PDB file of C-alpha atoms in Angstrom:
ATOM      1  CA  MET A   1      52.159 -36.929 -89.133  1.00 70.00           C
ATOM      2  CA  PRO A   2      50.874 -36.210 -92.355  1.00 84.00           C
ATOM      3  CA  ILE A   3      47.675 -36.987 -92.936  1.00 95.00           C
ATOM      4  CA  ALA A   4      47.274 -39.349 -95.266  1.00 96.00           C
ATOM      5  CA  VAL A   5      44.914 -40.422 -98.758  1.00 98.00           C
ATOM      6  CA  VAL A   6      42.623 -41.460 -98.811  1.00 98.00           C
ATOM      7  CA  ARG A   7      41.296 -45.102 -99.405  1.00 98.00           C
ATOM      8  CA  ALA A   8      38.089 -46.907 -99.500  1.00 98.00           C
ATOM      9  CA  GLU A   9      38.903 -49.682 -96.731  1.00 97.00           C
ATOM     10  CA  THR A  10      39.525 -45.943 -94.583  1.00 96.00           C
ATOM     11  CA  PHE A  11      36.855 -44.341 -96.400  1.00 97.00           C
ATOM     12  CA  TYR A  12      33.761 -46.677 -96.047  1.00 97.00           C
ATOM     13  CA  LEU A  13      32.871 -47.757 -92.716  1.00 97.00           C
ATOM     14  CA  PRO A  14      30.473 -48.680 -91.102  1.00 97.00           C
ATOM     15  CA  PRO A  15      27.704 -46.309 -89.092  1.00 95.00           C
ATOM     16  CA  PRO A  16      28.466 -46.080 -85.661  1.00 95.00           C
ATOM     17  CA  THR A  17      25.367 -48.007 -84.778  1.00 93.00           C
ATOM     18  CA  MET A  18      27.824 -51.258 -85.749  1.00 95.00           C
ATOM     19  CA  PRO A  19      31.007 -52.708 -85.035  1.00 96.00           C
ATOM     20  CA  ALA A  20      33.920 -51.055 -85.627  1.00 95.00           C
ATOM     21  CA  ASP A  21      34.399 -54.356 -87.460  1.00 96.00           C
ATOM     22  CA  ALA A  22      31.788 -55.595 -89.093  1.00 97.00           C
ATOM     23  CA  TRP A  23      32.628 -55.026 -92.318  1.00 97.00           C
ATOM     24  CA  ALA A  24      36.160 -56.601 -92.126  1.00 96.00           C
ATOM     25  CA  ASP A  25      35.713 -58.976 -94.171  1.00 96.00           C
ATOM     26  CA  VAL A  26      34.998 -57.024 -97.359  1.00 97.00           C
ATOM     27  CA  PRO A  27      36.474 -57.124 -99.910  1.00 97.00           C
ATOM     28  CA  PRO A  28      38.099 -52.308-100.340  1.00 97.00           C
ATOM     29  CA  ALA A  29      35.844 -52.539-103.986  1.00 97.00           C
ATOM     30  CA  GLU A  30      33.055 -54.277-102.591  1.00 97.00           C
ATOM     31  CA  LEU A  31      32.513 -51.839 -99.303  1.00 97.00           C
ATOM     32  CA  VAL A  32      31.551 -48.712-101.088  1.00 97.00           C
ATOM     33  CA  TRP A  33      28.258 -51.276-101.881  1.00 96.00           C
ATOM     34  CA  ARG A  34      27.910 -52.161 -97.414  1.00 96.00           C
ATOM     35  CA  TRP A  35      28.257 -47.914 -96.949  1.00 96.00           C
ATOM     36  CA  TYR A  36      25.646 -47.515 -99.799  1.00 96.00           C
ATOM     37  CA  GLU A  37      23.197 -49.471 -98.487  1.00 94.00           C
ATOM     38  CA  ALA A  38      23.662 -48.620 -94.880  1.00 94.00           C
ATOM     39  CA  LEU A  39      23.258 -44.599 -96.139  1.00 92.00           C
ATOM     40  CA  THR A  40      20.166 -45.091 -97.910  1.00 93.00           C
ATOM     41  CA  GLY A  41      18.615 -47.912 -96.050  1.00 92.00           C
ATOM     42  CA  ARG A  42      18.003 -49.951 -98.452  1.00 92.00           C
ATOM     43  CA  ARG A  43      19.387 -53.071 -99.824  1.00 92.00           C
ATOM     44  CA  VAL A  44      22.204 -52.806-102.951  1.00 91.00           C
ATOM     45  CA  THR A  45      23.484 -55.683-105.072  1.00 91.00           C
ATOM     46  CA  PRO A  46      26.688 -55.257-106.653  1.00 93.00           C
ATOM     47  CA  PRO A  47      26.936 -56.734-110.462  1.00 93.00           C
ATOM     48  CA  THR A  48      28.194 -60.250-111.053  1.00 91.00           C
ATOM     49  CA  ASP A  49      29.417 -59.127-114.981  1.00 91.00           C
ATOM     50  CA  ASP A  50      32.831 -58.125-115.620  1.00 92.00           C
ATOM     51  CA  ALA A  51      32.103 -54.310-117.791  1.00 93.00           C
ATOM     52  CA  GLY A  52      35.339 -55.384-119.611  1.00 94.00           C
ATOM     53  CA  GLU A  53      36.887 -51.413-119.053  1.00 94.00           C
ATOM     54  CA  THR A  54      39.225 -50.417-118.247  1.00 96.00           C
ATOM     55  CA  TYR A  55      39.775 -47.226-115.907  1.00 94.00           C
ATOM     56  CA  TYR A  56      42.831 -44.745-114.086  1.00 97.00           C
ATOM     57  CA  ALA A  57      42.656 -44.943-110.610  1.00 98.00           C
ATOM     58  CA  ARG A  58      43.497 -41.090-109.832  1.00 98.00           C
ATOM     59  CA  ILE A  59      44.153 -38.776-106.473  1.00 98.00           C
ATOM     60  CA  ASN A  60      40.958 -36.282-106.201  1.00 98.00           C
ATOM     61  CA  GLN A  61      41.776 -33.481-102.754  1.00 97.00           C
ATOM     62  CA  ASN A  62      43.572 -36.363-101.402  1.00 98.00           C
ATOM     63  CA  ARG A  63      41.245 -38.998-101.978  1.00 98.00           C
ATOM     64  CA  TRP A  64      41.749 -42.463-104.520  1.00 98.00           C
ATOM     65  CA  VAL A  65      39.362 -41.825-107.069  1.00 98.00           C
ATOM     66  CA  ALA A  66      37.614 -43.910-110.072  1.00 97.00           C
ATOM     67  CA  ASP A  67      35.187 -41.947-112.486  1.00 95.00           C
ATOM     68  CA  CYS A  68      32.390 -44.016-114.420  1.00 94.00           C
ATOM     69  CA  SER A  69      32.476 -43.535-117.973  1.00 91.00           C
ATOM     70  CA  SER A  70      28.338 -45.244-118.329  1.00 91.00           C
ATOM     71  CA  CYS A  71      27.016 -42.433-115.780  1.00 94.00           C
ATOM     72  CA  GLY A  72      30.125 -39.722-114.812  1.00 92.00           C
ATOM     73  CA  SER A  73      29.617 -40.863-110.881  1.00 94.00           C
ATOM     74  CA  ALA A  74      33.271 -41.283-108.821  1.00 96.00           C
ATOM     75  CA  GLN A  75      33.974 -43.036-106.055  1.00 96.00           C
ATOM     76  CA  VAL A  76      36.474 -43.354-103.460  1.00 98.00           C
ATOM     77  CA  VAL A  77      39.177 -46.502-104.188  1.00 98.00           C
ATOM     78  CA  SER A  78      41.890 -48.658-103.161  1.00 98.00           C
ATOM     79  CA  PRO A  79      45.108 -50.059-104.835  1.00 98.00           C
ATOM     80  CA  ALA A  80      45.170 -53.280-102.068  1.00 98.00           C
ATOM     81  CA  ASP A  81      41.575 -54.155-104.598  1.00 98.00           C
ATOM     82  CA  PRO A  82      42.468 -52.048-108.214  1.00 98.00           C
ATOM     83  CA  ARG A  83      38.877 -52.658-109.317  1.00 96.00           C
ATOM     84  CA  TYR A  84      35.535 -51.084-109.842  1.00 96.00           C
ATOM     85  CA  ALA A  85      31.537 -51.175-110.571  1.00 97.00           C
ATOM     86  CA  CYS A  86      29.658 -47.970-110.068  1.00 95.00           C
ATOM     87  CA  VAL A  87      26.723 -47.760-107.392  1.00 95.00           C
ATOM     88  CA  GLU A  88      25.082 -44.863-108.661  1.00 93.00           C
ATOM     89  CA  CYS A  89      24.559 -46.689-112.305  1.00 92.00           C
ATOM     90  CA  GLY A  90      25.216 -50.291-111.385  1.00 92.00           C
ATOM     91  CA  TRP A  91      28.113 -49.927-114.159  1.00 93.00           C
ATOM     92  CA  GLY A  92      29.335 -53.740-114.229  1.00 92.00           C
ATOM     93  CA  TRP A  93      33.065 -54.611-112.572  1.00 97.00           C
ATOM     94  CA  CYS A  94      35.867 -52.919-114.823  1.00 96.00           C
ATOM     95  CA  VAL A  95      39.749 -52.993-113.494  1.00 97.00           C
ATOM     96  CA  LEU A  96      41.800 -50.104-112.053  1.00 98.00           C
ATOM     97  CA  ILE A  97      45.227 -49.095-113.136  1.00 98.00           C
ATOM     98  CA  PHE A  98      46.575 -46.901-110.260  1.00 98.00           C
ATOM     99  CA  PRO A  99      50.189 -46.403-110.922  1.00 98.00           C
ATOM    100  CA  GLU A 100      53.557 -49.644-110.552  1.00 96.00           C
ATOM    101  CA  ASP A 101      54.783 -47.304-107.144  1.00 98.00           C
ATOM    102  CA  VAL A 102      51.549 -45.924-105.063  1.00 98.00           C
ATOM    103  CA  ALA A 103      53.502 -44.652-102.189  1.00 97.00           C
ATOM    104  CA  ALA A 104      55.518 -43.212-103.359  1.00 98.00           C
ATOM    105  CA  VAL A 105      52.950 -41.252-105.799  1.00 98.00           C
ATOM    106  CA  GLU A 106      51.511 -40.523-102.101  1.00 98.00           C
ATOM    107  CA  ALA A 107      54.900 -39.129-100.795  1.00 97.00           C
ATOM    108  CA  SER A 108      55.297 -36.988-103.826  1.00 97.00           C
ATOM    109  CA  LEU A 109      51.822 -35.387-102.597  1.00 97.00           C
ATOM    110  CA  MET A 110      52.552 -35.082 -98.793  1.00 97.00           C
ATOM    111  CA  HIS A 111      53.794 -31.238 -98.612  1.00 96.00           C
ATOM    112  CA  LEU A 112      50.862 -30.252-100.387  1.00 97.00           C
ATOM    113  CA  LYS A 113      47.783 -29.417 -98.150  1.00 96.00           C
ATOM    114  CA  PRO A 114      44.951 -32.545 -98.455  1.00 96.00           C
ATOM    115  CA  ALA A 115      42.460 -30.970-100.660  1.00 96.00           C
ATOM    116  CA  LEU A 116      45.409 -28.945-103.115  1.00 97.00           C
ATOM    117  CA  ARG A 117      46.348 -33.147-103.561  1.00 97.00           C
ATOM    118  CA  ASN A 118      45.365 -34.144-106.561  1.00 97.00           C
ATOM    119  CA  TRP A 119      47.533 -37.146-109.299  1.00 97.00           C
ATOM    120  CA  TRP A 120      46.636 -38.101-112.341  1.00 97.00           C
ATOM    121  CA  HIS A 121      47.754 -41.120-114.129  1.00 96.00           C
ATOM    122  CA  ALA A 122      50.633 -39.929-116.566  1.00 93.00           C
ATOM    123  CA  ASP A 123      48.970 -42.866-118.972  1.00 93.00           C
ATOM    124  CA  ASP A 124      45.389 -41.394-118.302  1.00 94.00           C
ATOM    125  CA  PRO A 125      43.390 -39.883-121.503  1.00 92.00           C
ATOM    126  CA  ALA A 126      41.785 -37.627-119.349  1.00 92.00           C
ATOM    127  CA  ASN A 127      44.120 -36.257-118.070  1.00 92.00           C
ATOM    128  CA  PRO A 128      44.832 -32.840-117.836  1.00 91.00           C
ATOM    129  CA  THR A 129      48.597 -32.519-118.107  1.00 88.00           C
ATOM    130  CA  ARG A 130      49.035 -35.092-120.748  1.00 81.00           C
ATOM    131  CA  PRO A 131      51.501 -33.841-122.803  1.00 75.00           C
ATOM    132  CA  GLY A 132      49.298 -33.944-126.589  1.00 72.00           C
ATOM    133  CA  PRO A 133      50.847 -34.874-129.697  1.00 72.00           C
ATOM    134  CA  ALA A 134      54.157 -33.012-131.448  1.00 68.00           C
ATOM    135  CA  PRO A 135      52.727 -29.829-133.401  1.00 70.00           C
ATOM    136  CA  VAL A 136      53.479 -30.370-136.727  1.00 73.00           C
ATOM    137  CA  PRO A 137      55.133 -28.080-138.584  1.00 70.00           C
ATOM    138  CA  ASP A 138      54.170 -25.475-140.881  1.00 66.00           C
ATOM    139  CA  PRO A 139      54.892 -26.308-144.523  1.00 66.00           C
ATOM    140  CA  ILE A 140      55.775 -23.444-145.515  1.00 63.00           C
ATOM    141  CA  PRO A 141      58.533 -21.362-144.589  1.00 60.00           C
ATOM    142  CA  MET A 142      58.311 -17.862-143.111  1.00 59.00           C
ATOM    143  CA  THR A 143      59.061 -15.768-145.773  1.00 60.00           C
ATOM    144  CA  GLY A 144      56.909 -12.904-146.190  1.00 60.00           C
ATOM    145  CA  VAL A 145      54.971 -15.588-148.853  1.00 58.00           C
ATOM    146  CA  LYS A 146      51.496 -15.979-147.836  1.00 62.00           C
ATOM    147  CA  ARG A 147      49.107 -18.168-147.981  1.00 57.00           C
ATOM    148  CA  PRO A 148      46.441 -18.604-150.203  1.00 60.00           C
TER     149      PRO A 148
END
């Protein structure tokens, strides 16, 4: 059986000292806040405001992630709850854009080793393979004329 692409609901799990279903009622985008609390041993509260931003989710080494535009941190996210709020800097809730067919994108990567599974949304400005603008033709034809 192939290794599934990791989502927030399979990454941010309660610590072994808690029942496995302790966070079953927590939406996937909020699991990181519970996990962070357990990790640091202190209370952290998700923001209440909408940051008014939209981010593109991407797959990085077999994990759905989103990057914070405020502090540069990243966290695991889920198409089941397409929103993100940064647990590091507290930047407010942002909308996440996932591909129209999440299952197809995940399936297209299954032939790769998990560490090599990377995917960017075609419209993401940060996509390193995003096609740039069409090249502008040289207005001076190559006739041996030297440019000034």
